[in-house]
CSV table of C-alpha atoms in Angstrom, one decimal:
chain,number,residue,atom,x,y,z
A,7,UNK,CA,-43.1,6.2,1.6
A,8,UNK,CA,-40.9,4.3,-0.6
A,9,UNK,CA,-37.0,4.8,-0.5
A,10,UNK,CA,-35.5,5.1,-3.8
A,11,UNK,CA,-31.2,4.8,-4.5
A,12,UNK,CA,-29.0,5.1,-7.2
A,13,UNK,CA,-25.7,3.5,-7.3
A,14,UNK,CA,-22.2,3.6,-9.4
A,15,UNK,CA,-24.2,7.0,-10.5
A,16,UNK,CA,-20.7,8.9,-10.6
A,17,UNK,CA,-17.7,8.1,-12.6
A,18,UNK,CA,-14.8,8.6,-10.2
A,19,UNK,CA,-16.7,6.4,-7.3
A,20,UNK,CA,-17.5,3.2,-9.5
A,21,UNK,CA,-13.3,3.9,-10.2
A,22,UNK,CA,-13.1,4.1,-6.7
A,23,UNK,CA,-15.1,0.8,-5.5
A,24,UNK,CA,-15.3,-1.2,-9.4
A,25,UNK,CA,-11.8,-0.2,-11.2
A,26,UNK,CA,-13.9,1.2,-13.9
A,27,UNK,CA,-15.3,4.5,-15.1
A,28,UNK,CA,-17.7,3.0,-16.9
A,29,UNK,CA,-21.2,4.7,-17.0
A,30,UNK,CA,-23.8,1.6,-16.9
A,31,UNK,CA,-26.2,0.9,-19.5
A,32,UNK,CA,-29.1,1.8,-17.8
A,33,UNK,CA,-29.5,3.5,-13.6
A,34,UNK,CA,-28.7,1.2,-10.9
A,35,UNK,CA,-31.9,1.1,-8.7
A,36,UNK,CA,-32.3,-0.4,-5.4
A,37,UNK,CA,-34.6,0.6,-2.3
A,38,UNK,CA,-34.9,0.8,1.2
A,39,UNK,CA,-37.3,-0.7,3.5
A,40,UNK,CA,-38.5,2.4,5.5
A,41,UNK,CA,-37.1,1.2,8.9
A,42,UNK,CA,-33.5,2.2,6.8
A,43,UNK,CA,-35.0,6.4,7.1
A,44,UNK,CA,-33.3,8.3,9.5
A,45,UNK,CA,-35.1,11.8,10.3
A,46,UNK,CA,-33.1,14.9,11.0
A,47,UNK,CA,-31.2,15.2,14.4
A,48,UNK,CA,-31.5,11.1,15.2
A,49,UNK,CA,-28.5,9.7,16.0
A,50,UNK,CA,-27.1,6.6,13.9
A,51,UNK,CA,-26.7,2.9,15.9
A,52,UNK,CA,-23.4,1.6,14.1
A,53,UNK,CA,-24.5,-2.1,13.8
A,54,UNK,CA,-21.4,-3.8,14.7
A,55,UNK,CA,-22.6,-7.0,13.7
A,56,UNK,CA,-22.6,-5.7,10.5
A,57,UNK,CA,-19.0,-5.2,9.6
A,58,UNK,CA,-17.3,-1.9,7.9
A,59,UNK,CA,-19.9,0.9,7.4
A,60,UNK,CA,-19.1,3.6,5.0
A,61,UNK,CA,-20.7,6.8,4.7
A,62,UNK,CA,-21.9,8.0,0.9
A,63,UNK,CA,-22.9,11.3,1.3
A,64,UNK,CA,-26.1,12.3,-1.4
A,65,UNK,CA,-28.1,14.8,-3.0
A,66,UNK,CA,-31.6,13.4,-2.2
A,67,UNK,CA,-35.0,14.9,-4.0
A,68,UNK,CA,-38.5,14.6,-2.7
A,69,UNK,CA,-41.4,13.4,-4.9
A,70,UNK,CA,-44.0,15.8,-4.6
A,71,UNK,CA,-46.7,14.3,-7.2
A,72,UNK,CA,-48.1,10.7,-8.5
A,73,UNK,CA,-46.4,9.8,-11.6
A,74,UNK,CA,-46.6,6.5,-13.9
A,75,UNK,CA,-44.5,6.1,-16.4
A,76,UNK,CA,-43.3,10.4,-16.6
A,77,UNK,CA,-41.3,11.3,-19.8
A,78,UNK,CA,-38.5,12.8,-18.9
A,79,UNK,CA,-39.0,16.3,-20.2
A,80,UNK,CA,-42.0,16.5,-17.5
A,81,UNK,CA,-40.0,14.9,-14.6
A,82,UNK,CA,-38.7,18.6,-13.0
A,83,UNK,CA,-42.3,19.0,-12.1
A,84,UNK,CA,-42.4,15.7,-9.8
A,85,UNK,CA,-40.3,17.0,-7.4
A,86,UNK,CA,-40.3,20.1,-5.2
A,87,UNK,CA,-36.9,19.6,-2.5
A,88,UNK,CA,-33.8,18.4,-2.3
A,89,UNK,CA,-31.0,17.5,0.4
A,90,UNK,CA,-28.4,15.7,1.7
A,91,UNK,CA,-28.6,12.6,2.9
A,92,UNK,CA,-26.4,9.5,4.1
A,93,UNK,CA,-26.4,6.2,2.3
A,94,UNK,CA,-25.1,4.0,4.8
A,95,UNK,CA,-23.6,1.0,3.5
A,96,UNK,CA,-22.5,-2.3,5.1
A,97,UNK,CA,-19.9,-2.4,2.9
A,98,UNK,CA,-18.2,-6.1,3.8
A,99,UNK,CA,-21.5,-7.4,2.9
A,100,UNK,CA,-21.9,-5.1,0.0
A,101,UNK,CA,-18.3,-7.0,-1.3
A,102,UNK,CA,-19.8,-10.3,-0.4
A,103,UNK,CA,-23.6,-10.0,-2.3
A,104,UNK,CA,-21.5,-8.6,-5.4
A,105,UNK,CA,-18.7,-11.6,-5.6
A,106,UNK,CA,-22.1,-13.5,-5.3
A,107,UNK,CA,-24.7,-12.2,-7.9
A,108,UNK,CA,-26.4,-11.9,-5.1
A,109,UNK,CA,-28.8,-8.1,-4.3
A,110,UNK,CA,-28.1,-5.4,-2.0
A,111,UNK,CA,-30.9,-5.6,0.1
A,112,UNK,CA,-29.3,-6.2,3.3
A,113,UNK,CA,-25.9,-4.4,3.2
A,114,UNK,CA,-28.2,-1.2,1.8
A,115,UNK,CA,-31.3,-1.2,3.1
A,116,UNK,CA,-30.7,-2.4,7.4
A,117,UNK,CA,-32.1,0.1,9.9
A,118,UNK,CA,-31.2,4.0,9.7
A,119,UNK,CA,-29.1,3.4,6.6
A,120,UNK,CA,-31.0,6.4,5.0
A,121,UNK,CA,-30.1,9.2,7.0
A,122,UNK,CA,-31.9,12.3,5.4
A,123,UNK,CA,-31.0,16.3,6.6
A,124,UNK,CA,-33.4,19.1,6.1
A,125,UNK,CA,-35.5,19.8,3.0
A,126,UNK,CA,-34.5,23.1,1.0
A,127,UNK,CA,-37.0,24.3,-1.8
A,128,UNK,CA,-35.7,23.1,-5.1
A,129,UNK,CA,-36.4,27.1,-6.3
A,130,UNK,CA,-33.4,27.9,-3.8
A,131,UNK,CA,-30.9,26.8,-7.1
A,132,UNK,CA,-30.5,27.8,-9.9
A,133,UNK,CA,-29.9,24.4,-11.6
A,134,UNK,CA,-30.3,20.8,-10.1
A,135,UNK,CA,-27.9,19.7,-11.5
A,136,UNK,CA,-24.8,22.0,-10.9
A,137,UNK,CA,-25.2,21.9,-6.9
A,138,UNK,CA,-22.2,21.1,-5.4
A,139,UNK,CA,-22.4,19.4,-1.6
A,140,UNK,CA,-19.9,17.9,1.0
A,141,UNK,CA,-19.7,15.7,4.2
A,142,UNK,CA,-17.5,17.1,7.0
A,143,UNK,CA,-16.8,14.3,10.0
A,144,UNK,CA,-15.9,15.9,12.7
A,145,UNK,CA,-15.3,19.4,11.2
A,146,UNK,CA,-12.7,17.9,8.6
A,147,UNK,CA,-14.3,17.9,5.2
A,148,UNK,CA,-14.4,13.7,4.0
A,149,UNK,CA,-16.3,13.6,0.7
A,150,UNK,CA,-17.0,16.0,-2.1
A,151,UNK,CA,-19.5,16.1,-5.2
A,152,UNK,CA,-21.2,18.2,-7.8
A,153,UNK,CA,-24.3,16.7,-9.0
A,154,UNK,CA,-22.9,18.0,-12.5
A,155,UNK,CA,-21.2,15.3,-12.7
A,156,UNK,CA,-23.9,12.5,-12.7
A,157,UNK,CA,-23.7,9.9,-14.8
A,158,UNK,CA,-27.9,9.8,-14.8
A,159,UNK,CA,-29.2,13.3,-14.7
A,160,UNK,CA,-32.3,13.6,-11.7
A,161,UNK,CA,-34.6,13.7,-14.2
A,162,UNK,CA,-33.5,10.7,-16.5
A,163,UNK,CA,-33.4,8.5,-13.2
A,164,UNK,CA,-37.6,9.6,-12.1
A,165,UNK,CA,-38.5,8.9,-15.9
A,166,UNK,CA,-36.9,5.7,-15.5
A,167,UNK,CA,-38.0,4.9,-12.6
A,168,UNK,CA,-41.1,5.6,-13.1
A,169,UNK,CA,-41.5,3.4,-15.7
A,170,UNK,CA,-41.3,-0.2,-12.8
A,171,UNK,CA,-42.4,2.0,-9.6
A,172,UNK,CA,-46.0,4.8,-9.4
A,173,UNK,CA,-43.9,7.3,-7.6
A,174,UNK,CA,-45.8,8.7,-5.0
A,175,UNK,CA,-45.8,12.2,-2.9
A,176,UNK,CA,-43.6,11.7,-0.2
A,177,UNK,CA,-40.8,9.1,-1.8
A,178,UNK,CA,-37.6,9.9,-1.6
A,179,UNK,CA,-34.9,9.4,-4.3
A,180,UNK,CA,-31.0,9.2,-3.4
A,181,UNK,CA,-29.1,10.0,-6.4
A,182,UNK,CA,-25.8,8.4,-6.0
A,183,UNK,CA,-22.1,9.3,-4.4
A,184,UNK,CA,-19.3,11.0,-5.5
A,185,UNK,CA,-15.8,9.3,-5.1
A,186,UNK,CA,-14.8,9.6,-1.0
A,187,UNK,CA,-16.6,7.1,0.6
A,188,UNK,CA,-15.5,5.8,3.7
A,189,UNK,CA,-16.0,4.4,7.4
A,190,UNK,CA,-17.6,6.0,10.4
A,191,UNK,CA,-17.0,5.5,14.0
A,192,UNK,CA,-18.5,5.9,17.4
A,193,UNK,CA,-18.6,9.3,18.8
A,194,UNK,CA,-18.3,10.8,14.7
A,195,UNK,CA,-20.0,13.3,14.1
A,196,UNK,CA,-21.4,14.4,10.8
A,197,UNK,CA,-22.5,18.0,8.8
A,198,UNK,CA,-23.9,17.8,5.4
A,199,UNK,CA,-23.9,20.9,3.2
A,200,UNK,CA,-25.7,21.6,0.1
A,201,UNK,CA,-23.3,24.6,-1.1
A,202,UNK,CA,-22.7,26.5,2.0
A,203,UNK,CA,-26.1,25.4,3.6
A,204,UNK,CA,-25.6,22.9,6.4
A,205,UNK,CA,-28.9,20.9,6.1
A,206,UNK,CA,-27.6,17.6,8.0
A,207,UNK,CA,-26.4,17.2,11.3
A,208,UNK,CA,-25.9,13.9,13.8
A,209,UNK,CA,-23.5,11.7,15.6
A,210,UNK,CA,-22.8,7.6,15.8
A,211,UNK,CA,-23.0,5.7,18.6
């Protein structure tokens, strides 16, 4: 299983974190090793030795097929689910690697960094890309989104993809955050809703 992410994929959060509302030329893509996937239920280990980490709450979609190099008006048939899922983000190192040139790797991809809720039949909605999901911490809503508003539609980000990476059944894509980010504690915990369907649910430690 490869681990697929999108980042700055949302106007209002690359304001939030870059100043700028700038859409990038082409989608940000970094992965996850899979020792960052963190199933349904588990809880999440904060590593303290790791500085600040912020929650970016995501629509996530499930490859479902192999596909090499997938033009973009056949990409809706490589993926069959969607939900929401946590890109956890060690986000002093994140500050540090960027100041730097330097990847992601680290302050994206560290141990249960990709916290992943349940899978819900993409046939459940009416359009991909006008679902609108939220993270509440501790039964206070925290962050926001409609994946209208992406600056790379699902299926732009699998062609392109797909066109470095043979997507495989079972990967996992991570589409990007809407504006909201911010830390979690010990003893949070969190509920992930795709419209008015919880579909994730754990606590830190």
């Amino acid at each position: 299983m490869k681990i697929f992410a999108i980042g700055m994929n949302y106007a209002a959060h690359n304001q939030e974190l870059h100043g700028t509302l700038k859409r990038p030329d082409d989608p940000v893509i970094f992965t996850k090793a899979d020792s960052a996937f963190l199933n349904q239920g588990k809880p999440f280990f904060i590593p303290d030795h790791l500085g600040r980490i912020d929650y970016e709450t995501e629509v996530v979609v499930r490859i479902c097929r192999l596909g090499k190099n997938i033009p973009e008006r056949f990409a809706h048939r490589y993926y069959d689910a969607v939900t929401v899922g946590i890109d956890f983000t060690a986000r002093d190192l994140q500050k540090k690697a960027s100041e730097a040139g330097q990847p992601w790797t680290i302050c994206k991809g560290f141990d249960g960094s990709a916290a992943i809720g349940e899978w819900v039949p993409k046939e459940k909605f009416l359009d991909i890309q006008a679902i609108h999901f939220h993270l509440d911490i501790n039964g206070n809503t925290v962050q926001e989104g409609c994946t209208s508003d992406m600056l790379y539609r699902v299926d732009e980000i699998i062609a392109y993809i797909s066109q470095f990476f043979t997507l495989k059944t079972g990967d996992i894509l991570y589409t990007g955050t809407p504006a909201g980010v911010g830390p979690v504690h010990i003893d949070d915990h969190l509920e992930g809703y795709l419209e008015e369907r919880k579909v994730l649910e754990f606590n830190c430690k």
